[in-house]
Amino acid sequence: MKLHHLGIDVVDLDKSTDYIQSTYQARFLFEITFGEETIRFFQLNEFVLELIYHPAKEQLSCHIAWQVDSIDHIFDHLNSEHSNQIEGPYQFKNGWTSIFLEVEEKLYVEWVEESLSK
């Protein structure tokens, strides 16, 4: 496993985008819509940052995402111990498959498998 990205909820997506681009020279990668969330990914050298905006979210949270070779292996392992805390698996248009484990109310862990055919 290796670090894939860090995701944080933001109150103002455009203001947060301007800040990380001007302060850290972050390069915009892509944006997706997931339910009511708007999510933007940025490259900061070798690090990927995910900014997440949800218009109705009352409490902000964060998550760390690990890149794995097999999401099924992680899912099976987690499902045996934490079945009520798992969200996913989710398939994204960019070839990513991910699952989330809610550790606490404000902290999630994500695992991402990237498709080889990007």
Tab-separated table of C-alpha atoms in Angstrom:
chain	number	residue	atom	x	y	z
A	1	MET	CA	0.000	0.000	0.000
A	2	LYS	CA	1.097	3.523	-0.674
A	3	LEU	CA	-0.467	6.910	-0.039
A	4	HIS	CA	-2.856	7.789	-2.857
A	5	HIS	CA	-4.308	11.119	-1.673
A	6	LEU	CA	-5.574	13.145	1.255
A	7	GLY	CA	-9.161	14.394	1.086
A	8	ILE	CA	-10.569	17.304	3.051
A	9	ASP	CA	-14.001	18.887	3.192
A	10	VAL	CA	-14.124	22.594	2.475
A	11	VAL	CA	-16.722	25.298	3.073
A	12	ASP	CA	-15.964	27.281	-0.091
A	13	LEU	CA	-14.583	25.216	-2.978
A	14	ASP	CA	-13.551	28.137	-5.193
A	15	LYS	CA	-11.835	30.011	-2.369
A	16	SER	CA	-10.033	26.843	-1.255
A	17	THR	CA	-9.013	26.137	-4.856
A	18	ASP	CA	-7.598	29.641	-5.268
A	19	TYR	CA	-5.697	29.292	-1.997
A	20	ILE	CA	-3.982	25.978	-2.723
A	21	GLN	CA	-3.186	26.971	-6.296
A	22	SER	CA	-1.683	30.331	-5.359
A	23	THR	CA	0.020	29.284	-2.131
A	24	TYR	CA	1.276	25.827	-3.111
A	25	GLN	CA	1.308	26.067	-6.929
A	26	ALA	CA	-1.021	23.049	-6.980
A	27	ARG	CA	-1.890	21.803	-10.452
A	28	PHE	CA	-5.573	21.087	-11.085
A	29	LEU	CA	-6.092	17.472	-12.206
A	30	PHE	CA	-9.845	16.950	-12.574
A	31	GLU	CA	-13.267	17.496	-11.023
A	32	ILE	CA	-16.056	14.997	-10.434
A	33	THR	CA	-19.558	15.164	-9.050
A	34	PHE	CA	-20.476	12.412	-6.607
A	35	GLY	CA	-24.044	12.690	-5.374
A	36	GLU	CA	-24.337	16.257	-4.080
A	37	GLU	CA	-20.569	16.600	-3.646
A	38	THR	CA	-18.254	18.456	-5.987
A	39	ILE	CA	-14.739	17.048	-5.713
A	40	ARG	CA	-11.546	18.540	-7.139
A	41	PHE	CA	-8.171	16.822	-7.276
A	42	PHE	CA	-4.846	18.672	-7.316
A	43	GLN	CA	-1.230	17.625	-7.738
A	44	LEU	CA	1.278	19.111	-5.287
A	45	ASN	CA	4.634	17.657	-6.386
A	46	GLU	CA	4.255	13.926	-5.602
A	47	PHE	CA	1.218	14.477	-3.395
A	48	VAL	CA	-2.459	14.483	-4.479
A	49	LEU	CA	-4.973	16.602	-2.561
A	50	GLU	CA	-8.738	16.173	-2.840
A	51	LEU	CA	-11.032	19.088	-1.971
A	52	ILE	CA	-14.626	18.050	-1.266
A	53	TYR	CA	-17.581	20.423	-1.181
A	54	HIS	CA	-21.058	19.379	-0.056
A	55	PRO	CA	-23.643	22.189	0.219
A	56	ALA	CA	-25.577	20.629	3.110
A	57	LYS	CA	-22.747	19.157	5.166
A	58	GLU	CA	-22.755	20.465	8.730
A	59	GLN	CA	-19.546	18.854	10.005
A	60	LEU	CA	-16.342	18.840	8.027
A	61	SER	CA	-14.254	15.693	7.850
A	62	CYS	CA	-11.107	14.373	6.237
A	63	HIS	CA	-9.814	11.098	4.948
A	64	ILE	CA	-6.621	9.429	3.898
A	65	ALA	CA	-6.663	7.212	0.817
A	66	TRP	CA	-4.338	4.276	0.252
A	67	GLN	CA	-3.616	2.847	-3.176
A	68	VAL	CA	-4.011	-0.923	-3.313
A	69	ASP	CA	-3.572	-3.618	-5.947
A	70	SER	CA	-6.884	-5.324	-5.146
A	71	ILE	CA	-9.913	-3.533	-3.755
A	72	ASP	CA	-11.667	-6.910	-3.465
A	73	HIS	CA	-9.016	-8.192	-1.064
A	74	ILE	CA	-9.376	-5.118	1.166
A	75	PHE	CA	-13.187	-5.231	0.948
A	76	ASP	CA	-13.324	-8.901	1.975
A	77	HIS	CA	-10.995	-8.279	4.912
A	78	LEU	CA	-12.904	-5.203	6.119
A	79	ASN	CA	-16.324	-6.738	5.533
A	80	SER	CA	-15.574	-9.555	7.969
A	81	GLU	CA	-14.783	-7.084	10.771
A	82	HIS	CA	-16.491	-3.762	9.937
A	83	SER	CA	-19.420	-4.525	7.635
A	84	ASN	CA	-21.640	-1.761	9.050
A	85	GLN	CA	-18.934	0.909	8.641
A	86	ILE	CA	-18.066	0.297	4.959
A	87	GLU	CA	-19.223	2.497	2.073
A	88	GLY	CA	-18.762	1.256	-1.463
A	89	PRO	CA	-17.260	-0.073	-3.569
A	90	TYR	CA	-17.708	2.888	-5.900
A	91	GLN	CA	-16.646	2.929	-9.576
A	92	PHE	CA	-15.526	6.246	-11.068
A	93	LYS	CA	-15.275	7.236	-14.730
A	94	ASN	CA	-11.509	7.735	-14.440
A	95	GLY	CA	-10.995	4.021	-13.693
A	96	TRP	CA	-10.750	4.263	-9.924
A	97	THR	CA	-12.616	1.909	-7.620
A	98	SER	CA	-12.783	2.876	-3.975
A	99	ILE	CA	-14.228	1.859	-0.635
A	100	PHE	CA	-14.457	3.904	2.556
A	101	LEU	CA	-14.307	2.846	6.179
A	102	GLU	CA	-15.807	5.256	8.706
A	103	VAL	CA	-13.360	5.207	11.633
A	104	GLU	CA	-15.010	8.033	13.525
A	105	GLU	CA	-17.734	10.548	12.730
A	106	LYS	CA	-15.198	12.956	11.186
A	107	LEU	CA	-12.540	10.540	9.935
A	108	TYR	CA	-12.665	8.117	7.036
A	109	VAL	CA	-10.076	5.834	5.488
A	110	GLU	CA	-10.295	5.138	1.757
A	111	TRP	CA	-8.679	2.482	-0.396
A	112	VAL	CA	-8.314	3.074	-4.150
A	113	GLU	CA	-7.571	0.649	-6.939
A	114	GLU	CA	-6.601	2.308	-10.215
A	115	SER	CA	-7.549	0.552	-13.421
A	116	LEU	CA	-4.621	-0.157	-15.744
A	117	SER	CA	-6.600	1.094	-18.744
A	118	LYS	CA	-6.709	4.840	-17.965
